[in-house]
Short mmCIF file of C-alpha atoms and ligand atoms in Angstrom, two decimals:
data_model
loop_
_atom_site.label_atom_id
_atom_site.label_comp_id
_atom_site.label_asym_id
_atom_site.label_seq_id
_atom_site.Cartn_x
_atom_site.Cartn_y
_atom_site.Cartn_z
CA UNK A 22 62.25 44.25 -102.04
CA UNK A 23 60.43 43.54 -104.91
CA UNK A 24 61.14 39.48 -104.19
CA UNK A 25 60.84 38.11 -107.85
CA UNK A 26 58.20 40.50 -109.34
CA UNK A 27 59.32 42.93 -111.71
CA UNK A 28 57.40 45.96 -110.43
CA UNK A 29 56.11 46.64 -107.09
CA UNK A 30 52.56 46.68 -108.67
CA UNK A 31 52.68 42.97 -109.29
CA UNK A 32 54.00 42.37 -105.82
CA UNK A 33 51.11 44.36 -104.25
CA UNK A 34 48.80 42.37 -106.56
CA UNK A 35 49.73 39.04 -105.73
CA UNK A 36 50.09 40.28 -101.91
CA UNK A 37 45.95 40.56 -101.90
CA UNK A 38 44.96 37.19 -100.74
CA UNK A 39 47.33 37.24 -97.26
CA UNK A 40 46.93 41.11 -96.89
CA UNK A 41 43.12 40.61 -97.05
CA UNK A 42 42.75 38.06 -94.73
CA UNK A 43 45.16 39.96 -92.46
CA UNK A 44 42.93 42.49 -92.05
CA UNK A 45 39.99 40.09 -92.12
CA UNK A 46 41.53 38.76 -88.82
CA UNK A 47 41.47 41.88 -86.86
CA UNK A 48 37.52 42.66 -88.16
CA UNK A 49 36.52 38.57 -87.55
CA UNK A 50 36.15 36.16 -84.42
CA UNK A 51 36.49 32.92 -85.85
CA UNK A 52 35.21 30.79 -83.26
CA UNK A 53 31.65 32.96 -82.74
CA UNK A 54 31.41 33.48 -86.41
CA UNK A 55 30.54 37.58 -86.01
CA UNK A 56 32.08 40.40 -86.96
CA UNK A 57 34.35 42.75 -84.46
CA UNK A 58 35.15 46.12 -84.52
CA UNK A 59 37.63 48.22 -82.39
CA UNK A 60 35.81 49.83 -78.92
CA UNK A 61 33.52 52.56 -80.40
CA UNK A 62 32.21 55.77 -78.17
CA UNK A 63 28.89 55.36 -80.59
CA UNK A 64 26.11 52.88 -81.86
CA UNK A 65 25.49 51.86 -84.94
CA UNK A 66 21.97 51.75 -84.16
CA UNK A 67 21.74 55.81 -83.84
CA UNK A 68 22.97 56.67 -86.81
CA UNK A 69 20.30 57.51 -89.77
CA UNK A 70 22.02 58.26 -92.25
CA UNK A 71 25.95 57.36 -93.79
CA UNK A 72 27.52 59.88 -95.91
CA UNK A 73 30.93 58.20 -97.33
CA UNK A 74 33.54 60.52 -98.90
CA UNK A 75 36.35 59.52 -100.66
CA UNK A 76 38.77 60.05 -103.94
CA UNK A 77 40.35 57.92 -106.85
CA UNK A 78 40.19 54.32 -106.19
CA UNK A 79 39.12 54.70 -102.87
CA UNK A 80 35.83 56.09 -103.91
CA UNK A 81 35.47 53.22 -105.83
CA UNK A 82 35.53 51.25 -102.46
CA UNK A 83 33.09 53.51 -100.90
CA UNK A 84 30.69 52.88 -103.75
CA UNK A 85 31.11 49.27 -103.38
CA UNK A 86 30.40 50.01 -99.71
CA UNK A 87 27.07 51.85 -100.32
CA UNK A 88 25.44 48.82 -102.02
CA UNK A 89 26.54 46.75 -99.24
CA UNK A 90 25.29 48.98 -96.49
CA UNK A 91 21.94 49.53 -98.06
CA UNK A 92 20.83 45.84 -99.24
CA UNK A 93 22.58 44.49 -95.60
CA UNK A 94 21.63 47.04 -93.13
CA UNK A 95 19.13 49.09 -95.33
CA UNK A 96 20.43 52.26 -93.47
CA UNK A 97 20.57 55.42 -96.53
CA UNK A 98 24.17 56.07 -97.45
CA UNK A 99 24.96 59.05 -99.37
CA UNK A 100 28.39 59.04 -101.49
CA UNK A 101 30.33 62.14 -103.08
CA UNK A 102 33.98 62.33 -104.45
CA UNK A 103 35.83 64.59 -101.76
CA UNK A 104 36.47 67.57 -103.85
CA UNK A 105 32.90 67.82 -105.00
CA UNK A 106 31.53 67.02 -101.43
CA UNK A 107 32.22 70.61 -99.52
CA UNK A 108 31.48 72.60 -102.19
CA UNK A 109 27.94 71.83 -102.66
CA UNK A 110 26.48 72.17 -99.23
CA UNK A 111 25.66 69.00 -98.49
CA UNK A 112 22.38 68.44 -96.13
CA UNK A 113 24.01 66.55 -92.97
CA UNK A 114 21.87 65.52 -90.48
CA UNK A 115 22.61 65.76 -86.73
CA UNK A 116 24.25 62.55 -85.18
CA UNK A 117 25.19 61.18 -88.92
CA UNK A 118 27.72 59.30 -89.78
CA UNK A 119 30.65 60.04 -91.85
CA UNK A 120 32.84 57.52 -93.35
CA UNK A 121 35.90 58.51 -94.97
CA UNK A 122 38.09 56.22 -96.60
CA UNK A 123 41.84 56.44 -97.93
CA UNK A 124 45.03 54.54 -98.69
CA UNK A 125 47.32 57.07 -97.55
CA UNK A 126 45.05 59.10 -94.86
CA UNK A 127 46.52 62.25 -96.41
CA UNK A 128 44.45 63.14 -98.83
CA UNK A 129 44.42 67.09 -98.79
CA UNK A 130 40.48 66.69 -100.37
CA UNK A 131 39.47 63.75 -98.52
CA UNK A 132 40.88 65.30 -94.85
CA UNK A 133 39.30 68.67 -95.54
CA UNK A 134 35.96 66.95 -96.04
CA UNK A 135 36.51 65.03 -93.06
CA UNK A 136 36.88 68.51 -90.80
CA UNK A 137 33.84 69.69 -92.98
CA UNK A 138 31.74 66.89 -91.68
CA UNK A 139 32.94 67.30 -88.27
CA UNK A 140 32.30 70.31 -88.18
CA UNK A 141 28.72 69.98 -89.26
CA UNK A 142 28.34 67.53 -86.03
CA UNK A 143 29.10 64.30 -88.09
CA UNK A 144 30.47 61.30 -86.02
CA UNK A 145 33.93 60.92 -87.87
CA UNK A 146 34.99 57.29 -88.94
CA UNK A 147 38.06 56.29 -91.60
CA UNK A 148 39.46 53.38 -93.31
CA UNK A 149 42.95 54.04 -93.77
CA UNK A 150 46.36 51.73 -94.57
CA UNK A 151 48.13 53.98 -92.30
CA UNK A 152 47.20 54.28 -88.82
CA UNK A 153 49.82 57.34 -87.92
CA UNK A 154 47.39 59.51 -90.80
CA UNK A 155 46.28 63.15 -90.27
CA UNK A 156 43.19 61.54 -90.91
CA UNK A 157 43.50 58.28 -88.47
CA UNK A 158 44.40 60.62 -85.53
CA UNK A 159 41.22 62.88 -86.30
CA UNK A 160 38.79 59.74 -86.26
CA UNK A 161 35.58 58.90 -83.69
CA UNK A 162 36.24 55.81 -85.19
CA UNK A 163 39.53 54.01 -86.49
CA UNK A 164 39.42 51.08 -88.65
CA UNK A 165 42.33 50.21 -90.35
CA UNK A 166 43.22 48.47 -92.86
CA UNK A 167 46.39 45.74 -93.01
CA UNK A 168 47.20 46.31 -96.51
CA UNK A 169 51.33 47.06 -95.33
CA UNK A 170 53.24 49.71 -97.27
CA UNK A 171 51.26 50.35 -100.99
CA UNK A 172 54.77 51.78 -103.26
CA UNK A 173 53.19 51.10 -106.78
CA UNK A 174 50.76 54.77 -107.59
CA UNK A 175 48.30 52.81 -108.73
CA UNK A 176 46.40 50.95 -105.66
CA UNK A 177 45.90 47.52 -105.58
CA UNK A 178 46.30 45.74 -102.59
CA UNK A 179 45.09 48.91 -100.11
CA UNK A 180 41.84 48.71 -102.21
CA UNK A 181 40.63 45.40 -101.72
CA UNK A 182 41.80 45.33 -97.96
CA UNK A 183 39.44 48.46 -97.85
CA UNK A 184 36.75 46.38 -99.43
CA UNK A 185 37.02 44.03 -96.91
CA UNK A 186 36.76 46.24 -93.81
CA UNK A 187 33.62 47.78 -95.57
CA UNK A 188 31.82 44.32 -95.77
CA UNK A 189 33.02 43.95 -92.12
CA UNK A 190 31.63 47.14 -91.34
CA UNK A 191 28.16 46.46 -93.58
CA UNK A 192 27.43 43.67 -91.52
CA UNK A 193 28.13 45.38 -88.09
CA UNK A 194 26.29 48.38 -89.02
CA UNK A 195 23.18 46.06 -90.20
CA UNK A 196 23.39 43.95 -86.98
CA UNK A 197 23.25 46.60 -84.62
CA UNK A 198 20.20 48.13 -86.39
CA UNK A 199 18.40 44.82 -85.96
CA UNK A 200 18.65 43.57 -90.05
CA UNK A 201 20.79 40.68 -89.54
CA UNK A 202 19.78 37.53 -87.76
CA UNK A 203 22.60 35.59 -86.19
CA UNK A 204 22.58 33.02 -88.91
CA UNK A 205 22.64 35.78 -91.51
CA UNK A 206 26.05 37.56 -89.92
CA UNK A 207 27.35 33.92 -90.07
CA UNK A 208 27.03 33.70 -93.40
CA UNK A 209 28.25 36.87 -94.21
CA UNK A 210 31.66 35.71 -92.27
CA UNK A 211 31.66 32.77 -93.60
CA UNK A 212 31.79 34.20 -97.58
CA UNK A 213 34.49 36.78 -96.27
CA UNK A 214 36.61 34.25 -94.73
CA UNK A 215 36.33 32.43 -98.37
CA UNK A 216 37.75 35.89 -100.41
CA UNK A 217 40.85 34.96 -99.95
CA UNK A 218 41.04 31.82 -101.22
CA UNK A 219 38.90 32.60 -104.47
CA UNK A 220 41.79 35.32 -104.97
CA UNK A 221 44.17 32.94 -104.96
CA UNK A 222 41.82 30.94 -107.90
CA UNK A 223 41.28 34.32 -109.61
CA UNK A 224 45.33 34.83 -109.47
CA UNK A 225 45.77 31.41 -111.28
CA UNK A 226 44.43 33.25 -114.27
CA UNK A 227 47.31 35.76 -114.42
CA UNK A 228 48.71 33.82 -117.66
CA UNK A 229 45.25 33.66 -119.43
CA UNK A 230 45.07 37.40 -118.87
CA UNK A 231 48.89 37.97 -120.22
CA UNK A 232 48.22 36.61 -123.04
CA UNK A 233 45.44 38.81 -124.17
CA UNK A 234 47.00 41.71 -122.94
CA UNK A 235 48.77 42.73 -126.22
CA UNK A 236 45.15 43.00 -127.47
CA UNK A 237 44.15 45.23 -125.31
CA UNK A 238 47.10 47.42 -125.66
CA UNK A 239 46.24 48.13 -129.33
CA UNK A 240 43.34 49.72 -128.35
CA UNK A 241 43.00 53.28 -128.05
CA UNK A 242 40.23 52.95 -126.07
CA UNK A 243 38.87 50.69 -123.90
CA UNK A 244 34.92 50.29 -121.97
CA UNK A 245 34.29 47.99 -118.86
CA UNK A 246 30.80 47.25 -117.71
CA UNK A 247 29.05 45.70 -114.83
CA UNK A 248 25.88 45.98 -112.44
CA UNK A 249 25.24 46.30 -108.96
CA UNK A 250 28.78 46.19 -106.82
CA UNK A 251 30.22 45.69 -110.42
CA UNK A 252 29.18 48.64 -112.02
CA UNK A 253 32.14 50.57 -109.32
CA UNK A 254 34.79 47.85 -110.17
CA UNK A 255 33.99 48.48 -113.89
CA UNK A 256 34.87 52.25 -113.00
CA UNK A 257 38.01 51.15 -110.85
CA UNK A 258 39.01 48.66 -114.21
CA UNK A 259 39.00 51.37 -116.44
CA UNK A 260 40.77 53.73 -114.21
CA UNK A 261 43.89 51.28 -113.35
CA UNK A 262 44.15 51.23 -117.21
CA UNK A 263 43.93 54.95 -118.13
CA UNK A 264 46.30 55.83 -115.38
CA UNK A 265 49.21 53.21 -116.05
CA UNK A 266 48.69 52.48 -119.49
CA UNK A 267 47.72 56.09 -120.67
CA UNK A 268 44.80 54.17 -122.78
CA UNK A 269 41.49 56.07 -122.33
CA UNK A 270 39.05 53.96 -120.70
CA UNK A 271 35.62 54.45 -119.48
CA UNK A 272 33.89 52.43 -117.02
CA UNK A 273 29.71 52.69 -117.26
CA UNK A 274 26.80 50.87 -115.68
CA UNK A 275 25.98 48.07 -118.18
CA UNK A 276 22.41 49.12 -118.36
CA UNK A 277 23.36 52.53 -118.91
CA UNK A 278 25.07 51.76 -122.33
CA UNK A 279 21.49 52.44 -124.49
CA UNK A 280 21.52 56.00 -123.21
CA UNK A 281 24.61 57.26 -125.13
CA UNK A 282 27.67 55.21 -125.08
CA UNK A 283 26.73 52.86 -127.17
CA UNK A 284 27.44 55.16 -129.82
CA UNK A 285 31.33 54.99 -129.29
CA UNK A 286 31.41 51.26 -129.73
CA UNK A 287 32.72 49.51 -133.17
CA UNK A 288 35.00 47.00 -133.75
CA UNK A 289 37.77 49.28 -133.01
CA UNK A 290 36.83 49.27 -129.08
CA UNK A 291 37.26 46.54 -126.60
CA UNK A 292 34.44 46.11 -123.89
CA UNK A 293 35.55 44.53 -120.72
CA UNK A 294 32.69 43.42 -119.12
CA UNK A 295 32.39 42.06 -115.24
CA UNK A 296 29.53 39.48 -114.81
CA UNK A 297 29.53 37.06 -112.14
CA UNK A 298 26.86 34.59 -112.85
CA UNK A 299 23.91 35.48 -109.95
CA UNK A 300 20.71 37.51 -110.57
CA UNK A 301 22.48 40.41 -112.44
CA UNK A 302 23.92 38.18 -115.22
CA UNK A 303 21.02 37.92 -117.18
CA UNK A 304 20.39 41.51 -117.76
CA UNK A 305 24.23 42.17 -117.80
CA UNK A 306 24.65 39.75 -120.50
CA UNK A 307 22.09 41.08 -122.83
CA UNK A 308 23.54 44.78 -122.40
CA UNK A 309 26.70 43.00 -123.93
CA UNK A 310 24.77 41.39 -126.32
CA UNK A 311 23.78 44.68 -127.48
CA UNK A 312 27.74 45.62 -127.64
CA UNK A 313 28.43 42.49 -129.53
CA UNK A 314 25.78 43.37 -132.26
CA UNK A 315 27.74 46.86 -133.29
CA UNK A 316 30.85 45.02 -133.57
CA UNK A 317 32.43 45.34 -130.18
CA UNK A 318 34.75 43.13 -129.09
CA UNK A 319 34.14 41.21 -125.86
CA UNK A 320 36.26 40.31 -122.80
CA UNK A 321 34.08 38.27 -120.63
CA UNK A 322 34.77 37.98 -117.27
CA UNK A 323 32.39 35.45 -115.37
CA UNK A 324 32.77 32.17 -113.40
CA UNK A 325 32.43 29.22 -115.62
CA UNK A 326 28.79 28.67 -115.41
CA UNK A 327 28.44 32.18 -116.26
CA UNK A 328 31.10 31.97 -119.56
CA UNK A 329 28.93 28.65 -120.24
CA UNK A 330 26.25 30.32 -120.74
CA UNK A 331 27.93 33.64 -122.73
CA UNK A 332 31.02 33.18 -123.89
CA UNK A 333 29.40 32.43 -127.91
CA UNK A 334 30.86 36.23 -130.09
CA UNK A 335 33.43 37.61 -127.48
CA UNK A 336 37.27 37.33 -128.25
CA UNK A 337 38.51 36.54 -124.78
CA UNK A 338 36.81 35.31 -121.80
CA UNK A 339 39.17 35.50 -118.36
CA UNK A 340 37.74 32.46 -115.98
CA UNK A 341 37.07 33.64 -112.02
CA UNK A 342 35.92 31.18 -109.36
CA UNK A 343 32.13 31.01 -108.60
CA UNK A 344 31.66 33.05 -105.78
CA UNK A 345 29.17 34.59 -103.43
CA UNK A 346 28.17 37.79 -104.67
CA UNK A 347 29.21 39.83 -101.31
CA UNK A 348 32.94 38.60 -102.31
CA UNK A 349 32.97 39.37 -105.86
CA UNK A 350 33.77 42.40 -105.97
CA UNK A 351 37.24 41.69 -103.75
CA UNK A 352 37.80 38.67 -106.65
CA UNK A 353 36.84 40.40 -109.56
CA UNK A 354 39.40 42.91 -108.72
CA UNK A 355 42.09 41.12 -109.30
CA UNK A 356 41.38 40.14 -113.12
CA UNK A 357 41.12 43.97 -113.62
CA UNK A 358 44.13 44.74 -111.93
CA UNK A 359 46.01 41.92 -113.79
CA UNK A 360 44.59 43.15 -116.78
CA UNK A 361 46.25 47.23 -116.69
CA UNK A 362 49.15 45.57 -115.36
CA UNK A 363 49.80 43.47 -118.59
CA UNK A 364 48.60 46.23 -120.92
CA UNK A 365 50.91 48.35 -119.90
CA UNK A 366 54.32 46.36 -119.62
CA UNK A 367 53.07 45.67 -123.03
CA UNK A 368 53.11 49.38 -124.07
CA UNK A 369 56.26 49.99 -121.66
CA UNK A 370 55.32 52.73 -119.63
CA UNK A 371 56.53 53.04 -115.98
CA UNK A 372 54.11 50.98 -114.09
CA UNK A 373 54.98 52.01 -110.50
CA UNK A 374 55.70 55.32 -111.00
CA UNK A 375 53.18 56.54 -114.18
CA UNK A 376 53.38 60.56 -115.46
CA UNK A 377 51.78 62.82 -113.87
CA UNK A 378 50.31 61.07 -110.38
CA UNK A 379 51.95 61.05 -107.15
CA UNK A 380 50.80 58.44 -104.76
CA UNK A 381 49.68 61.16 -102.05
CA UNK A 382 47.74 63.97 -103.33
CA UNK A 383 48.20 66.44 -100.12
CA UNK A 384 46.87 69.66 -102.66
CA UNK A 385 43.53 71.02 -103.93
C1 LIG B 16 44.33 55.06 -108.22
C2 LIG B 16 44.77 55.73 -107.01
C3 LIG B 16 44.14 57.03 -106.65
C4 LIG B 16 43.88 57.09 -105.14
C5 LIG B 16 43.37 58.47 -104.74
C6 LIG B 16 43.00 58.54 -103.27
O1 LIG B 16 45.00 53.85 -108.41
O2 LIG B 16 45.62 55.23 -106.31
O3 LIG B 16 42.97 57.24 -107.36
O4 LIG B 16 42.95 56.10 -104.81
O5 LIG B 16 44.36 59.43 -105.02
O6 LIG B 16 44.11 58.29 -102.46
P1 LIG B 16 43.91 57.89 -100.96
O7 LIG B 16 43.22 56.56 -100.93
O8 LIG B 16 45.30 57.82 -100.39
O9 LIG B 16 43.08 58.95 -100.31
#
């Protein structure tokens, strides 16, 4: 089942370009250019507010989500981790959304926020890989995602797909409340319907990344930084690693660095740091910069005008296509993904199934 990969969690990663534009399909109309999504009982335009709840990887995705659904449809968005969210009374307001999103739609946390919200009179919506789900079947609003059967623990394949509906959604949400021109939502297809091929290009780096993986799996700990939509996928990087390699990782909001962190770094400590060239890098680069100056050693991850410009100081620099900045984050997951993956064959631990973690977390 595992075709010629030697763990399901390659398979799943190498799966992400056709899974993604799988579900892409069923959220696109090619020939009009616009975004679908399944018959809805609600509009878009009604709701003021988006509260999205979510745990793990997924709440990665739902952070991702929130930038995208305030620069597109400038619509407030609210975001907890589901076994924070109950807990502290959050302030819903009548005829709010909230958006719930998970691989398995099992959850324990995630569902029990879900009946939380409903019962504070939230309209319900999910994003979940399986559409039989306690949580699918208790939805105003079902949008699945094609990501097909996820075995490895650690997600890979569910989590872009989920990225994808959520830039689907974005853009629906934004054109019903009257932010998107035609043209706009045309463009915003268009870049979607061009994620999977840049996967594809970021996949060609798998050897580049293999190689430096033995690096990496020296380390006993390990930082990944971005901005914007990449500050998330720097938290989703460093939680692949921790969870299949064991190595402790922390994932931070490059600009954040000054403010404490910067204190762990010395030569000792590989920085991974996400920058696709666009009107972050600048500021993203000189955060590293600051890294680089204490002795940290740098994995650049950029396109190439981007490593042109930055590569001078780091020790490895992993080369991703140059995309539009609404698809990076779906591209730039694969390098991190790739980049656990390696580590940890390196250190043999059991990829698919690591200590500790079962793939759905139905307690408290
Ligand atoms: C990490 C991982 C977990 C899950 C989390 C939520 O690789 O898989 O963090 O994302 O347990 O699970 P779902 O999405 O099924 O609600």
């Amino acid at each position: 089942e595992k075709g010629n990969h030697r763990h399901y969690m390659q398979k799943e990663i190498y799966e992400q370009p056709i899974v993604v534009a799988q579900t892409l399909q069923t959220y696109i109309r090619p020939f009009e250019q616009q975004v679908a999504l399944p018959d809805m009982t609600f509009s878009f335009a009604d709701v003021p507010r988006i509260t999205i709840v979510a745990c793990g990887t997924s709440f990665y995705a739902g952070m991702v989500a929130k930038y995208w659904l305030e620069q597109f449809a400038r619509v407030p968005v609210e975001l907890d981790i589901a076994s924070e969210f109950r807990y502290r009374q959050p302030v819903l307001e009548p005829g709010g959304l909230a958006l719930f999103i998970s691989q398995s739609g099992e959850t324990a946390d995630t569902l029990a926020a879900l009946r939380h919200a409903r019962e504070q009179g939230q309209k319900v919506a999910v994003v979940v890989n399986v559409p039989t789900s306690s949580m699918a079947r208790e939805a105003d609003l079902l949008l699945p995602t094609h990501a097909g059967p996820e075995i490895g623990v650690a997600s890979t394949k569910a989590f872009t797909c989920q990225l994808a509906v959520l830039a689907a959604l974005a853009a629906r949400v934004a054109c019903e409340k009257g932010k998107l021109s035609e043209e706009e939502e045309k463009d915003i297809v268009l870049h979607l319907t061009e994620a999977p091929a840049a996967m594809n290009a970021a996949l060609a780096h798998d050897p580049d990344i293999e190689a430096m993986a033995p690096l990496i799996a020296k380390a006993r700990d390990v930082l990944y930084l971005g901005r914007g939509p990449d500050y998330p996928m720097a938290m989703e990087g460093a939680l692949k690693l921790k969870e299949i390699s064991y190595i402790h990782a922390e994932g931070y909001a490059a600009g954040e660095m000054k403010h404490g962190p910067i204190a762990l770094i010395d030569d000792n400590v590989p920085v991974i740091v996400l920058a696709p060239s666009g009107p972050l890098f600048e500021k993203t680069v000189s955060n590293m910069q600051e890294v680089q100056a204490r002795g940290g050693k740098v994995v650049l991850i950029s396109d190439a005008e981007g490593l042109a410009q930055a590569s001078e100081g780091t020790i490895a620099t992993i080369e991703m296509p140059k995309v539009h900045p609404l698809i990076a984050p779906l591209v730039y997951a694969i390098p991190i993904q790739l980049l656990a993956y390696h580590v940890a064959v390196a250190k043999g631990t059991d990829v698919d199934q690591p200590r500790n973690l079962a793939k759905s977390v139905t307690v408290e």
